[in-house]
mmCIF file of C-alpha atoms in Angstrom:
data_model
loop_
_atom_site.group_PDB
_atom_site.id
_atom_site.type_symbol
_atom_site.label_atom_id
_atom_site.label_comp_id
_atom_site.label_asym_id
_atom_site.label_seq_id
_atom_site.Cartn_x
_atom_site.Cartn_y
_atom_site.Cartn_z
ATOM 1 C CA MET A 861 32.120 77.278 39.398
ATOM 2 C CA SER A 862 31.280 78.333 35.889
ATOM 3 C CA VAL A 863 33.561 81.414 36.288
ATOM 4 C CA VAL A 864 36.510 79.092 36.875
ATOM 5 C CA LYS A 865 35.597 76.932 33.858
ATOM 6 C CA ASN A 866 35.199 80.086 31.730
ATOM 7 C CA ASN A 867 38.669 81.307 32.905
ATOM 8 C CA ARG A 868 40.254 77.964 32.119
ATOM 9 C CA ALA A 869 38.612 77.721 28.804
ATOM 10 C CA ARG A 870 39.720 81.302 27.885
ATOM 11 C CA GLN A 871 43.290 80.350 28.969
ATOM 12 C CA ALA A 872 43.288 77.267 26.887
ATOM 13 C CA PHE A 873 41.933 79.205 24.031
ATOM 14 C CA ILE A 874 44.700 81.773 24.301
ATOM 15 C CA ILE A 875 47.382 79.085 24.504
ATOM 16 C CA VAL A 876 46.242 77.452 21.439
ATOM 17 C CA ILE A 877 46.211 80.751 19.581
ATOM 18 C CA VAL A 878 49.758 81.644 20.905
ATOM 19 C CA VAL A 879 51.081 78.181 19.974
ATOM 20 C CA PHE A 880 49.941 78.498 16.405
ATOM 21 C CA ALA A 881 50.468 82.176 15.811
ATOM 22 C CA LEU A 882 53.874 82.612 17.497
ATOM 23 C CA PRO A 883 55.796 80.602 14.872
ATOM 24 C CA VAL A 884 54.093 82.515 12.094
ATOM 25 C CA ILE A 885 54.981 85.812 13.755
ATOM 26 C CA LEU A 886 58.580 84.810 14.395
ATOM 27 C CA ALA A 887 59.012 83.494 10.874
ATOM 28 C CA LYS A 888 57.673 86.909 9.519
ATOM 29 C CA LEU A 889 60.126 88.807 11.793
ATOM 30 C CA ALA A 890 63.030 86.598 10.777
ATOM 31 C CA LEU A 891 62.401 87.146 7.108
ATOM 32 C CA HIS A 892 61.824 90.906 7.573
ATOM 33 C CA PHE A 893 64.968 91.506 9.587
ATOM 34 C CA GLN A 894 67.111 88.855 7.764
ATOM 35 C CA TRP A 895 68.117 87.011 10.991
ATOM 36 C CA PHE A 896 69.324 83.918 9.032
ATOM 37 C CA ASP A 897 71.550 83.139 6.110
ATOM 38 C CA SER A 898 69.477 82.585 2.996
ATOM 39 C CA GLY A 899 70.443 79.648 0.854
ATOM 40 C CA VAL A 900 72.854 81.392 -1.509
ATOM 41 C CA THR A 901 73.343 79.152 -4.575
ATOM 42 C CA ASN A 902 75.623 81.515 -6.591
ATOM 43 C CA TYR A 903 78.219 84.178 -5.596
ATOM 44 C CA GLY A 904 78.204 86.163 -8.714
ATOM 45 C CA GLN A 905 75.356 88.451 -10.075
ATOM 46 C CA LEU A 906 72.842 86.647 -12.381
ATOM 47 C CA PHE A 907 71.917 88.511 -15.406
ATOM 48 C CA SER A 908 68.379 89.859 -14.966
ATOM 49 C CA SER A 909 67.576 89.891 -18.609
ATOM 50 C CA GLU A 910 68.406 87.515 -21.375
ATOM 51 C CA LYS A 911 71.716 88.367 -22.966
ATOM 52 C CA SER A 912 73.943 86.391 -25.287
ATOM 53 C CA LEU A 913 77.270 86.728 -27.138
ATOM 54 C CA THR A 914 75.217 87.797 -30.241
ATOM 55 C CA ASP A 915 73.977 90.884 -28.253
ATOM 56 C CA LEU A 916 77.668 91.718 -27.699
ATOM 57 C CA ALA A 917 78.313 91.331 -31.442
ATOM 58 C CA ILE A 918 80.832 88.373 -30.531
ATOM 59 C CA ASP A 919 80.971 85.557 -32.895
ATOM 60 C CA GLN A 920 80.785 82.284 -30.845
ATOM 61 C CA GLU A 921 81.327 79.909 -33.825
ATOM 62 C CA THR A 922 84.965 79.360 -32.999
ATOM 63 C CA ILE A 923 84.018 78.009 -29.605
ATOM 64 C CA LYS A 924 81.294 75.356 -29.901
ATOM 65 C CA GLU A 925 79.896 73.666 -26.807
ATOM 66 C CA GLN A 926 82.354 75.300 -24.411
ATOM 67 C CA TRP A 927 81.767 77.297 -21.265
ATOM 68 C CA LEU A 928 83.549 80.682 -21.390
ATOM 69 C CA LEU A 929 85.256 82.702 -18.687
ATOM 70 C CA LEU A 930 85.047 86.094 -20.319
ATOM 71 C CA TYR A 931 87.157 88.780 -18.832
ATOM 72 C CA TYR A 932 86.986 92.474 -19.725
ATOM 73 C CA PRO A 933 90.058 94.028 -17.943
ATOM 74 C CA ASN A 934 90.747 97.592 -17.240
ATOM 75 C CA LYS A 935 92.801 99.304 -20.038
ATOM 76 C CA SER A 936 95.454 100.548 -17.600
ATOM 77 C CA CYS A 937 95.437 97.236 -15.655
ATOM 78 C CA GLN A 938 97.374 98.348 -12.464
ATOM 79 C CA GLN A 939 98.288 96.128 -9.595
ATOM 80 C CA VAL A 940 94.891 94.855 -8.619
ATOM 81 C CA CYS A 941 93.947 94.054 -12.182
ATOM 82 C CA GLN A 942 97.302 92.176 -12.656
ATOM 83 C CA HIS A 943 96.508 90.196 -9.479
ATOM 84 C CA ALA A 944 93.017 89.560 -10.622
ATOM 85 C CA LEU A 945 94.476 88.047 -14.012
ATOM 86 C CA THR A 946 96.624 85.843 -11.926
ATOM 87 C CA THR A 947 93.783 84.766 -9.729
ATOM 88 C CA ILE A 948 91.391 84.037 -12.714
ATOM 89 C CA ASN A 949 94.132 82.033 -14.326
ATOM 90 C CA SER A 950 94.714 80.025 -11.123
ATOM 91 C CA THR A 951 90.902 79.642 -10.772
ATOM 92 C CA TYR A 952 90.808 78.203 -14.177
ATOM 93 C CA VAL A 953 93.635 75.764 -13.568
ATOM 94 C CA LEU A 954 91.838 74.635 -10.382
ATOM 95 C CA LEU A 955 88.982 73.441 -12.463
ATOM 96 C CA GLY A 956 91.126 70.264 -12.899
ATOM 97 C CA LYS A 957 89.310 67.656 -15.024
ATOM 98 C CA GLU A 958 86.824 70.192 -16.160
ATOM 99 C CA ILE A 959 89.286 72.319 -17.937
ATOM 100 C CA PRO A 960 88.535 70.823 -21.448
ATOM 101 C CA ARG A 961 84.941 72.029 -21.006
ATOM 102 C CA VAL A 962 85.889 75.707 -20.350
ATOM 103 C CA THR A 963 87.729 78.349 -22.567
ATOM 104 C CA PRO A 964 89.085 81.447 -20.961
ATOM 105 C CA ILE A 965 88.924 84.599 -22.931
ATOM 106 C CA ILE A 966 90.064 88.319 -22.559
ATOM 107 C CA LEU A 967 88.135 90.946 -24.357
ATOM 108 C CA THR A 968 90.665 93.452 -25.301
ATOM 109 C CA ASP A 969 93.166 94.445 -27.851
ATOM 110 C CA SER A 970 96.280 92.217 -28.822
ATOM 111 C CA VAL A 971 98.735 94.686 -27.235
ATOM 112 C CA PHE A 972 97.136 94.214 -23.747
ATOM 113 C CA PHE A 973 97.099 90.481 -24.243
ATOM 114 C CA ASP A 974 100.710 90.441 -25.256
ATOM 115 C CA ASN A 975 101.807 92.695 -22.364
ATOM 116 C CA HIS A 976 100.092 90.483 -19.785
ATOM 117 C CA ARG A 977 100.635 87.035 -21.183
ATOM 118 C CA ASP A 978 103.036 86.124 -18.296
ATOM 119 C CA LYS A 979 99.896 86.240 -15.828
ATOM 120 C CA LEU A 980 98.084 83.743 -18.078
ATOM 121 C CA THR A 981 100.147 80.547 -17.785
ATOM 122 C CA HIS A 982 97.610 78.215 -19.301
ATOM 123 C CA HIS A 983 97.900 77.858 -23.168
ATOM 124 C CA LYS A 984 94.128 77.841 -23.685
ATOM 125 C CA TRP A 985 93.626 81.540 -23.063
ATOM 126 C CA GLN A 986 92.289 83.433 -26.053
ATOM 127 C CA ASN A 987 92.221 87.112 -26.949
ATOM 128 C CA TRP A 988 89.011 88.447 -28.592
ATOM 129 C CA THR A 989 88.762 91.802 -29.877
ATOM 130 C CA LEU A 990 86.454 94.122 -27.852
ATOM 131 C CA THR A 991 83.325 95.165 -29.744
ATOM 132 C CA SER A 992 81.560 98.373 -29.141
ATOM 133 C CA GLU A 993 78.435 96.475 -28.205
ATOM 134 C CA ALA A 994 80.385 94.476 -25.650
ATOM 135 C CA ALA A 995 81.971 97.726 -24.302
ATOM 136 C CA SER A 996 78.485 99.349 -23.803
ATOM 137 C CA GLU A 997 76.886 96.230 -22.068
ATOM 138 C CA LEU A 998 79.829 95.204 -19.851
ATOM 139 C CA SER A 999 81.973 97.313 -17.497
ATOM 140 C CA GLU A 1000 85.714 97.186 -17.219
ATOM 141 C CA GLY A 1001 86.678 94.607 -14.632
ATOM 142 C CA ASP A 1002 83.585 92.365 -15.413
ATOM 143 C CA LEU A 1003 84.261 88.612 -15.480
ATOM 144 C CA VAL A 1004 81.351 86.932 -17.055
ATOM 145 C CA ILE A 1005 80.519 83.184 -17.206
ATOM 146 C CA VAL A 1006 79.008 82.232 -20.527
ATOM 147 C CA ASP A 1007 77.199 78.845 -21.100
ATOM 148 C CA PRO A 1008 77.741 76.701 -24.263
ATOM 149 C CA LEU A 1009 74.742 78.141 -25.954
ATOM 150 C CA GLY A 1010 76.210 81.670 -25.784
ATOM 151 C CA ASN A 1011 74.037 82.903 -23.047
ATOM 152 C CA LEU A 1012 75.668 85.338 -20.315
ATOM 153 C CA VAL A 1013 74.862 83.600 -17.042
ATOM 154 C CA VAL A 1014 76.817 85.124 -14.127
ATOM 155 C CA LYS A 1015 78.866 88.203 -13.700
ATOM 156 C CA HIS A 1016 81.654 88.728 -11.114
ATOM 157 C CA LEU A 1017 83.066 92.111 -10.556
ATOM 158 C CA THR A 1018 86.858 92.300 -10.178
ATOM 159 C CA PRO A 1019 87.597 93.658 -6.744
ATOM 160 C CA THR A 1020 89.200 97.136 -6.150
ATOM 161 C CA GLU A 1021 91.249 95.985 -3.195
ATOM 162 C CA ASP A 1022 94.003 93.287 -3.215
ATOM 163 C CA SER A 1023 92.598 91.799 -0.068
ATOM 164 C CA GLU A 1024 89.319 90.839 -1.886
ATOM 165 C CA ILE A 1025 90.916 89.082 -4.821
ATOM 166 C CA VAL A 1026 91.265 85.664 -3.151
ATOM 167 C CA SER A 1027 87.730 85.790 -2.104
ATOM 168 C CA MET A 1028 86.680 86.592 -5.704
ATOM 169 C CA GLY A 1029 88.631 83.526 -6.904
ATOM 170 C CA LYS A 1030 86.964 81.243 -4.421
ATOM 171 C CA LYS A 1031 83.546 82.501 -5.296
ATOM 172 C CA LEU A 1032 84.232 82.202 -9.115
ATOM 173 C CA LEU A 1033 85.510 78.689 -8.614
ATOM 174 C CA ALA A 1034 82.528 77.749 -6.553
ATOM 175 C CA ASP A 1035 80.115 79.149 -9.316
ATOM 176 C CA MET A 1036 82.058 77.465 -12.076
ATOM 177 C CA LYS A 1037 82.107 74.005 -10.336
ATOM 178 C CA LYS A 1038 78.391 74.275 -9.625
ATOM 179 C CA LEU A 1039 77.509 75.244 -13.292
ATOM 180 C CA LEU A 1040 79.670 72.503 -14.697
ATOM 181 C CA LYS A 1041 78.343 69.904 -12.321
ATOM 182 C CA TYR A 1042 74.693 70.482 -13.265
ATOM 183 C CA SER A 1043 75.165 71.283 -16.878
ATOM 184 C CA ARG A 1044 74.192 68.919 -19.479
ATOM 185 C CA VAL A 1045 75.708 70.869 -22.386
ATOM 186 C CA GLY A 1046 79.353 71.554 -22.999
#
């Protein structure tokens, strides 16, 4: 009789251990093997260190309390770059009522700006001269969201394939809308 009680007690103990240990083990495995979609809150790449327009030797006094879409295009700007310009412009226009809070900027020389003005249909686009500091910190094709205090927040890379451009526009729009929604500045 005592052997049967010991076996039942042992089985009950094992069941209790399994019931409490199994969820912990499954959670550890799910994290390790990435079995689930983590809660992505941004699509671009957050800057790991604090960088500002001052670090890029860019004077932000002309734009006060404005969010900036800062685009550093390729100098040659072939077909993909031109489609990216059109997509960035469309994304900017899709901001709708938030447009007054955002200023789109191209970091390049005035010749590039004049040659590609037809892709930039909105009148608010500005051309800022590319500084050597900005050229060393950013890569060609970078699209950076800058907050009203001049801090670089999120970087999106311009795709290399035409098929990825629409996806980039949707991701950029989602990031911009989220930042503008929760921002108390600008």
